[in-house]
Each structure stands twice: as structure tokens, then as C-alpha cells.
mmCIF file of C-alpha atoms in Angstrom:
data_model
loop_
_atom_site.group_PDB
_atom_site.id
_atom_site.type_symbol
_atom_site.label_atom_id
_atom_site.label_comp_id
_atom_site.label_asym_id
_atom_site.label_seq_id
_atom_site.Cartn_x
_atom_site.Cartn_y
_atom_site.Cartn_z
ATOM 1 C CA UNK A 12 -8.277 -19.941 19.233
ATOM 2 C CA UNK A 13 -7.470 -17.220 21.568
ATOM 3 C CA UNK A 14 -9.903 -14.818 20.171
ATOM 4 C CA UNK A 15 -13.527 -15.606 21.653
ATOM 5 C CA UNK A 16 -17.043 -13.991 20.590
ATOM 6 C CA UNK A 17 -18.119 -12.159 23.822
ATOM 7 C CA UNK A 18 -14.696 -10.954 24.744
ATOM 8 C CA UNK A 19 -14.007 -7.457 25.875
ATOM 9 C CA UNK A 20 -10.559 -5.091 26.485
ATOM 10 C CA UNK A 21 -11.374 -1.095 27.675
ATOM 11 C CA UNK A 22 -9.526 2.035 28.392
ATOM 12 C CA UNK A 23 -10.648 5.467 30.132
ATOM 13 C CA UNK A 24 -9.031 8.263 29.261
ATOM 14 C CA UNK A 25 -9.570 12.536 29.148
ATOM 15 C CA UNK A 26 -8.827 15.272 26.916
ATOM 16 C CA UNK A 27 -7.596 17.924 27.895
ATOM 17 C CA UNK A 28 -7.974 21.508 25.995
ATOM 18 C CA UNK A 29 -3.842 20.896 25.530
ATOM 19 C CA UNK A 30 -4.601 18.155 23.558
ATOM 20 C CA UNK A 31 -7.025 19.281 21.872
ATOM 21 C CA UNK A 32 -4.981 22.612 21.059
ATOM 22 C CA UNK A 33 -1.851 19.946 19.858
ATOM 23 C CA UNK A 34 -4.336 17.017 17.712
ATOM 24 C CA UNK A 35 -5.603 20.573 16.051
ATOM 25 C CA UNK A 36 -1.768 21.278 14.922
ATOM 26 C CA UNK A 37 -1.319 18.187 13.832
ATOM 27 C CA UNK A 38 -4.070 17.216 12.126
ATOM 28 C CA UNK A 39 -4.385 21.092 10.869
ATOM 29 C CA UNK A 40 -8.027 20.391 12.034
ATOM 30 C CA UNK A 41 -8.511 24.255 13.405
ATOM 31 C CA UNK A 42 -12.761 23.803 13.273
ATOM 32 C CA UNK A 43 -13.526 26.888 16.263
ATOM 33 C CA UNK A 44 -15.884 24.451 17.682
ATOM 34 C CA UNK A 45 -13.153 22.438 19.480
ATOM 35 C CA UNK A 46 -11.119 25.283 21.531
ATOM 36 C CA UNK A 47 -13.328 28.610 20.957
ATOM 37 C CA UNK A 48 -15.422 29.007 23.907
ATOM 38 C CA UNK A 49 -17.027 31.869 22.066
ATOM 39 C CA UNK A 50 -18.120 30.397 19.010
ATOM 40 C CA UNK A 51 -18.583 27.270 20.879
ATOM 41 C CA UNK A 52 -21.388 29.475 23.339
ATOM 42 C CA UNK A 53 -23.568 30.027 19.780
ATOM 43 C CA UNK A 54 -23.807 26.339 18.647
ATOM 44 C CA UNK A 55 -25.625 23.480 19.736
ATOM 45 C CA UNK A 56 -23.060 22.598 22.203
ATOM 46 C CA UNK A 57 -22.996 25.163 24.103
ATOM 47 C CA UNK A 58 -18.856 24.695 24.802
ATOM 48 C CA UNK A 59 -16.079 23.760 22.947
ATOM 49 C CA UNK A 60 -15.859 19.886 21.841
ATOM 50 C CA UNK A 61 -13.196 16.936 21.230
ATOM 51 C CA UNK A 62 -12.519 16.618 17.786
ATOM 52 C CA UNK A 63 -14.671 12.761 16.913
ATOM 53 C CA UNK A 64 -11.608 11.489 15.060
ATOM 54 C CA UNK A 65 -10.025 12.591 18.142
ATOM 55 C CA UNK A 66 -11.454 10.592 20.675
ATOM 56 C CA UNK A 67 -11.862 7.448 17.811
ATOM 57 C CA UNK A 68 -8.180 7.163 18.725
ATOM 58 C CA UNK A 69 -9.044 5.057 22.154
ATOM 59 C CA UNK A 70 -10.564 2.776 19.588
ATOM 60 C CA UNK A 71 -7.701 2.432 17.873
ATOM 61 C CA UNK A 72 -5.742 2.165 20.620
ATOM 62 C CA UNK A 73 -7.471 -0.341 22.628
ATOM 63 C CA UNK A 74 -7.414 -2.406 19.542
ATOM 64 C CA UNK A 75 -3.754 -1.789 19.028
ATOM 65 C CA UNK A 76 -2.708 -2.759 22.371
ATOM 66 C CA UNK A 77 -4.952 -5.382 24.038
ATOM 67 C CA UNK A 78 -7.825 -6.634 21.734
ATOM 68 C CA UNK A 79 -6.705 -8.002 19.242
ATOM 69 C CA UNK A 80 -3.507 -5.853 20.438
ATOM 70 C CA UNK A 81 -0.172 -5.797 18.410
ATOM 71 C CA UNK A 82 0.496 -6.758 14.993
ATOM 72 C CA UNK A 83 -3.174 -6.959 14.469
ATOM 73 C CA UNK A 84 -3.859 -4.557 11.409
ATOM 74 C CA UNK A 85 -6.371 -2.608 11.823
ATOM 75 C CA UNK A 86 -9.316 -2.504 8.068
ATOM 76 C CA UNK A 87 -11.997 -0.610 8.624
ATOM 77 C CA UNK A 88 -14.086 1.666 11.004
ATOM 78 C CA UNK A 89 -17.683 2.679 11.017
ATOM 79 C CA UNK A 90 -18.224 5.411 13.687
ATOM 80 C CA UNK A 91 -21.628 6.832 14.612
ATOM 81 C CA UNK A 92 -20.774 10.315 16.772
ATOM 82 C CA UNK A 93 -23.868 10.220 18.756
ATOM 83 C CA UNK A 94 -23.034 12.673 21.261
ATOM 84 C CA UNK A 95 -20.244 15.357 21.812
ATOM 85 C CA UNK A 96 -17.317 14.771 24.453
ATOM 86 C CA UNK A 97 -16.426 17.825 25.656
ATOM 87 C CA UNK A 98 -12.672 18.704 27.375
ATOM 88 C CA UNK A 99 -11.844 16.671 30.979
ATOM 89 C CA UNK A 100 -14.463 14.455 30.255
ATOM 90 C CA UNK A 101 -13.500 10.916 31.180
ATOM 91 C CA UNK A 102 -14.477 8.840 28.948
ATOM 92 C CA UNK A 103 -14.791 4.999 28.446
ATOM 93 C CA UNK A 104 -13.756 3.079 25.064
ATOM 94 C CA UNK A 105 -14.498 -0.439 24.919
ATOM 95 C CA UNK A 106 -14.013 -3.110 22.213
ATOM 96 C CA UNK A 107 -16.249 -6.307 21.898
ATOM 97 C CA UNK A 108 -15.840 -9.374 19.719
ATOM 98 C CA UNK A 109 -18.869 -9.693 17.629
ATOM 99 C CA UNK A 110 -17.385 -11.900 15.061
ATOM 100 C CA UNK A 111 -14.764 -14.560 14.523
ATOM 101 C CA UNK A 112 -14.009 -14.956 10.202
ATOM 102 C CA UNK A 113 -11.086 -18.229 10.416
ATOM 103 C CA UNK A 114 -11.182 -18.797 6.882
ATOM 104 C CA UNK A 115 -9.518 -14.853 6.448
ATOM 105 C CA UNK A 116 -8.226 -14.271 10.201
ATOM 106 C CA UNK A 117 -10.605 -11.072 10.589
ATOM 107 C CA UNK A 118 -12.560 -10.310 13.555
ATOM 108 C CA UNK A 119 -15.106 -7.921 13.583
ATOM 109 C CA UNK A 120 -15.879 -5.676 17.115
ATOM 110 C CA UNK A 121 -18.347 -3.626 18.316
ATOM 111 C CA UNK A 122 -16.878 -0.422 19.274
ATOM 112 C CA UNK A 123 -18.109 2.024 21.949
ATOM 113 C CA UNK A 124 -16.868 5.009 23.576
ATOM 114 C CA UNK A 125 -19.163 6.521 26.792
ATOM 115 C CA UNK A 126 -18.996 8.916 29.741
ATOM 116 C CA UNK A 127 -18.731 7.552 32.966
ATOM 117 C CA UNK A 128 -22.535 8.068 33.074
ATOM 118 C CA UNK A 129 -22.908 5.822 30.544
ATOM 119 C CA UNK A 130 -23.881 8.864 27.603
ATOM 120 C CA UNK A 131 -23.240 6.892 23.962
ATOM 121 C CA UNK A 132 -20.604 9.342 22.694
ATOM 122 C CA UNK A 133 -19.357 7.182 19.125
ATOM 123 C CA UNK A 134 -20.405 3.903 18.546
ATOM 124 C CA UNK A 135 -19.701 1.597 15.715
ATOM 125 C CA UNK A 136 -17.988 -1.602 14.212
ATOM 126 C CA UNK A 137 -13.889 -2.169 13.773
ATOM 127 C CA UNK A 138 -12.378 -5.082 11.254
ATOM 128 C CA UNK A 139 -9.193 -6.420 11.962
ATOM 129 C CA UNK A 140 -6.808 -9.210 10.784
ATOM 130 C CA UNK A 141 -5.054 -10.914 12.525
ATOM 131 C CA UNK A 142 -2.199 -13.201 12.565
ATOM 132 C CA UNK A 143 -3.064 -16.271 14.453
ATOM 133 C CA UNK A 144 -6.717 -17.264 15.418
ATOM 134 C CA UNK B 19 -28.740 26.087 -3.057
ATOM 135 C CA UNK B 20 -25.172 26.286 -1.634
ATOM 136 C CA UNK B 21 -24.516 22.372 -1.833
ATOM 137 C CA UNK B 22 -24.377 20.039 -4.842
ATOM 138 C CA UNK B 23 -23.773 16.689 -5.670
ATOM 139 C CA UNK B 24 -20.837 16.196 -7.122
ATOM 140 C CA UNK B 25 -18.804 19.625 -5.002
ATOM 141 C CA UNK B 26 -15.384 18.594 -3.897
ATOM 142 C CA UNK B 27 -13.055 19.795 -1.576
ATOM 143 C CA UNK B 28 -9.308 18.903 -0.608
ATOM 144 C CA UNK B 29 -5.881 19.330 1.718
ATOM 145 C CA UNK B 30 -2.782 17.783 0.935
ATOM 146 C CA UNK B 31 -0.523 16.888 4.268
ATOM 147 C CA UNK B 32 2.165 14.477 5.356
ATOM 148 C CA UNK B 33 2.819 13.429 8.867
ATOM 149 C CA UNK B 34 6.292 13.746 10.307
ATOM 150 C CA UNK B 35 7.785 11.159 12.362
ATOM 151 C CA UNK B 36 7.133 13.418 15.306
ATOM 152 C CA UNK B 37 3.924 14.179 14.970
ATOM 153 C CA UNK B 38 2.917 10.786 14.973
ATOM 154 C CA UNK B 39 4.790 10.097 18.532
ATOM 155 C CA UNK B 40 2.834 13.200 19.273
ATOM 156 C CA UNK B 41 -0.672 11.476 18.612
ATOM 157 C CA UNK B 42 0.513 8.398 19.998
ATOM 158 C CA UNK B 43 1.344 10.689 23.189
ATOM 159 C CA UNK B 44 -2.086 12.345 23.051
ATOM 160 C CA UNK B 45 -4.439 8.688 22.071
ATOM 161 C CA UNK B 46 -1.978 6.550 24.479
ATOM 162 C CA UNK B 47 -2.137 4.569 21.607
ATOM 163 C CA UNK B 48 2.278 3.326 21.775
ATOM 164 C CA UNK B 49 1.402 0.344 18.946
ATOM 165 C CA UNK B 50 5.319 -0.248 18.080
ATOM 166 C CA UNK B 51 3.882 -0.499 14.586
ATOM 167 C CA UNK B 52 3.676 3.334 14.090
ATOM 168 C CA UNK B 53 7.381 3.944 15.995
ATOM 169 C CA UNK B 54 9.694 1.006 16.178
ATOM 170 C CA UNK B 55 11.565 0.598 13.181
ATOM 171 C CA UNK B 56 12.970 -2.707 14.293
ATOM 172 C CA UNK B 57 9.473 -4.062 14.840
ATOM 173 C CA UNK B 58 7.862 -2.328 11.540
ATOM 174 C CA UNK B 59 10.595 -4.157 9.431
ATOM 175 C CA UNK B 60 9.227 -7.705 10.603
ATOM 176 C CA UNK B 61 5.412 -7.333 9.728
ATOM 177 C CA UNK B 62 3.992 -7.185 6.293
ATOM 178 C CA UNK B 63 4.455 -3.032 5.799
ATOM 179 C CA UNK B 64 8.152 -3.758 6.656
ATOM 180 C CA UNK B 65 8.748 0.054 7.592
ATOM 181 C CA UNK B 66 6.654 2.353 10.842
ATOM 182 C CA UNK B 67 2.821 3.354 9.550
ATOM 183 C CA UNK B 68 0.836 6.420 10.655
ATOM 184 C CA UNK B 69 -1.811 5.978 12.329
ATOM 185 C CA UNK B 70 -4.999 5.268 10.446
ATOM 186 C CA UNK B 71 -7.388 7.287 12.662
ATOM 187 C CA UNK B 72 -4.559 10.284 12.900
ATOM 188 C CA UNK B 73 -4.592 9.839 8.805
ATOM 189 C CA UNK B 74 -8.984 10.262 8.901
ATOM 190 C CA UNK B 75 -8.019 13.648 10.964
ATOM 191 C CA UNK B 76 -7.480 14.997 7.254
ATOM 192 C CA UNK B 77 -11.075 14.110 5.809
ATOM 193 C CA UNK B 78 -12.389 16.106 9.861
ATOM 194 C CA UNK B 79 -9.766 18.945 8.636
ATOM 195 C CA UNK B 80 -11.411 19.299 5.108
ATOM 196 C CA UNK B 81 -15.042 18.521 6.270
ATOM 197 C CA UNK B 82 -15.116 21.188 9.145
ATOM 198 C CA UNK B 83 -12.632 24.066 7.350
ATOM 199 C CA UNK B 84 -14.377 23.642 4.021
ATOM 200 C CA UNK B 85 -17.244 20.987 2.567
ATOM 201 C CA UNK B 86 -19.754 21.928 4.483
ATOM 202 C CA UNK B 87 -17.444 23.920 6.648
ATOM 203 C CA UNK B 88 -17.616 25.520 10.072
ATOM 204 C CA UNK B 89 -20.766 25.019 12.114
ATOM 205 C CA UNK B 90 -21.534 21.673 10.278
ATOM 206 C CA UNK B 91 -22.145 18.946 12.598
ATOM 207 C CA UNK B 92 -20.220 15.392 11.890
ATOM 208 C CA UNK B 93 -22.755 11.817 12.809
ATOM 209 C CA UNK B 94 -20.794 9.620 10.721
ATOM 210 C CA UNK B 95 -17.738 8.681 9.161
ATOM 211 C CA UNK B 96 -17.184 5.111 7.721
ATOM 212 C CA UNK B 97 -13.474 4.207 7.335
ATOM 213 C CA UNK B 98 -11.668 1.790 5.259
ATOM 214 C CA UNK B 99 -7.794 1.387 5.682
ATOM 215 C CA UNK B 100 -7.131 0.339 2.310
ATOM 216 C CA UNK B 101 -3.184 0.974 2.131
ATOM 217 C CA UNK B 102 -0.360 1.971 4.845
ATOM 218 C CA UNK B 103 0.665 5.485 4.868
ATOM 219 C CA UNK B 104 4.197 6.089 6.133
ATOM 220 C CA UNK B 105 6.256 9.140 7.641
ATOM 221 C CA UNK B 106 6.505 11.476 5.586
ATOM 222 C CA UNK B 107 4.461 10.687 2.894
ATOM 223 C CA UNK B 108 1.869 13.090 1.008
ATOM 224 C CA UNK B 109 -1.516 12.618 1.345
ATOM 225 C CA UNK B 110 -4.478 14.136 -0.367
ATOM 226 C CA UNK B 111 -7.865 13.712 1.470
ATOM 227 C CA UNK B 112 -10.786 14.723 -0.844
ATOM 228 C CA UNK B 113 -14.434 15.065 0.132
ATOM 229 C CA UNK B 114 -17.291 15.022 -2.493
ATOM 230 C CA UNK B 115 -20.823 15.643 -2.421
ATOM 231 C CA UNK B 116 -22.759 12.402 -2.911
ATOM 232 C CA UNK B 117 -26.073 13.176 -1.663
ATOM 233 C CA UNK B 118 -28.487 16.258 -0.360
ATOM 234 C CA UNK B 119 -30.732 14.823 2.170
ATOM 235 C CA UNK B 120 -32.822 18.607 1.963
ATOM 236 C CA UNK B 121 -35.400 17.598 4.895
ATOM 237 C CA UNK B 122 -33.042 16.279 7.373
ATOM 238 C CA UNK B 123 -29.868 18.648 6.707
ATOM 239 C CA UNK B 124 -27.521 16.198 6.394
ATOM 240 C CA UNK B 125 -24.902 15.804 3.234
ATOM 241 C CA UNK B 126 -23.539 12.180 2.204
ATOM 242 C CA UNK B 127 -19.819 12.883 1.542
ATOM 243 C CA UNK B 128 -17.477 10.125 -0.095
ATOM 244 C CA UNK B 129 -14.332 10.814 1.396
ATOM 245 C CA UNK B 130 -11.163 9.372 0.322
ATOM 246 C CA UNK B 131 -6.855 9.402 1.074
ATOM 247 C CA UNK B 132 -4.811 8.985 -1.546
ATOM 248 C CA UNK B 133 -0.677 9.240 -2.011
ATOM 249 C CA UNK B 134 0.542 11.705 -4.752
ATOM 250 C CA UNK B 135 1.296 8.958 -7.229
ATOM 251 C CA UNK B 136 -2.683 8.104 -6.282
ATOM 252 C CA UNK B 137 -2.939 4.593 -4.200
ATOM 253 C CA UNK B 138 -5.931 4.616 -2.153
ATOM 254 C CA UNK B 139 -4.939 4.685 1.664
ATOM 255 C CA UNK B 140 -8.738 5.056 3.066
ATOM 256 C CA UNK B 141 -11.690 5.458 1.442
ATOM 257 C CA UNK B 142 -15.067 5.570 2.709
ATOM 258 C CA UNK B 143 -17.995 8.193 3.316
ATOM 259 C CA UNK B 144 -19.051 10.062 5.975
ATOM 260 C CA UNK B 145 -22.800 11.939 6.850
ATOM 261 C CA UNK B 146 -22.732 15.500 8.240
ATOM 262 C CA UNK B 147 -25.903 17.951 9.786
ATOM 263 C CA UNK B 148 -25.516 21.524 8.104
ATOM 264 C CA UNK B 149 -27.258 24.662 10.120
ATOM 265 C CA UNK B 150 -28.158 26.072 6.049
ATOM 266 C CA UNK B 151 -28.319 24.182 2.732
#
């Protein structure tokens, strides 16, 4: 079997203010918490934060490119937004196989995004269908 | 109380091939299922599909801009990717208040993305914290 419980993969990336702006443009999500310094100062975060869903794109990236990789079908994702990610902060997205459901060809992955100091930004689980186990 | 069970908000949007390409560039998610016509033809989908997480950006957009709107803090999101969305397909993202947890100032929303023919693309729930109820 190609996929084993405990198998991991990860990528690292930061989001620049321009990338956050581009994402706001694509989705139409212009919530000022993501781009307006003055607005963000008056919130609990103190400065603009990267959209949680944009950060989550790193999880789908590891899943699609590495584990299980190309050809896998993304069936579901649970996300808990635990801490904010600020513009330019280095993020590590890691997935780890928790369960392999042989009869359905489904894989359950633990999915975590951390900062370089270990702070968890997002945690959750994904369900993916693969072509072959 | 400003927020009531059953209250709804929605937006409509389609994602062009250029927007899908831009999202792939921002996140690094270059899975060929999203942009490569030839690759996509050989999959169960038959043609390139929009990233599930990019579609989900429409949910975060309705939450951040309309219900509960600016100043709300996105705490969690469950997503089931039920059907693929293709480039250029009109999508309607709708959120509906399921529960108001007064002591925590949390709101639980049902979150659905549909095509114009009613096909569900993504379904799930979101948890959001608001400044005032």
C-alpha cells in the first residue's frame, strides 16, 4: 500500500500584501481587516491579517501536489482558525495521514498550518479520495 | 438582538480561467486538474475545475461583508466538496444563521454554494464571533 498512517508532507509560504490584495480581488472579499491598516489597528488583531481561506489554500496545495498528490479528489475539509497570520509571516502547512479507509479509497488527513515559532494558525482534518491505495 | 435564526445573505460570482490561474499562482497550488484541459479530460470531471478552497472564499466573503459583516471574527469552517464547479459557472454562496450562542457571542451559520440550476457544490457550517449581538 502506497499510503500509510503517519505519513507526512509539508510546504512553506508567506503571503505578501499584494497577494492578499489579489485574493481579495478574485473572491470579492474586501473585508478591511485584511488590507486596511487603520481599521485593523482598532481590532483585536492590531494589524491586517491574511484571509483564513487564503491560508487554507496551502493545505489544498500540499494535498494536491504531494500527499496524496495529483489525481486525488478533495472531499472535505474542517478548519479551525486558531490564530491570525499577518502579511509576510512564514507559514508551514503540514498534512499527516490519520486513517486509510480501504473500501472507499478515502484518506483522512490531519491538516495544520503553523508559524515558524510553532504557533498554530489553522488546524483541522481533510478527507480525500484517491485513485489507487 | 441584531442577529436572528433564519437570517440569510448571499452573493453570486463565477471564476474565470484567469482568476483560477491567479489563485494557483498565489497559493502555489498548480494541481493540473484546475488548469490543464488534457489532464482534466482523463479525470472523472472531464474538464478543469475551480479549486474548492477558492470557491469557499465566497463564503468567507459573504460572512465578512454581509452576515455578520465587518468586524466579525471567523473561527471555523466545515466544508464538504459535493460537486465540482467549472470555469465560468455562476455560483451562489448563501449563509443562514442556524444558532446564536449569546454568552460567547458566537454565531453558527449554514454555508452553501450552489450553481444556478440548484446543484450543491459545497455545503457546511461556519462559526463566527461578533462584537455585538
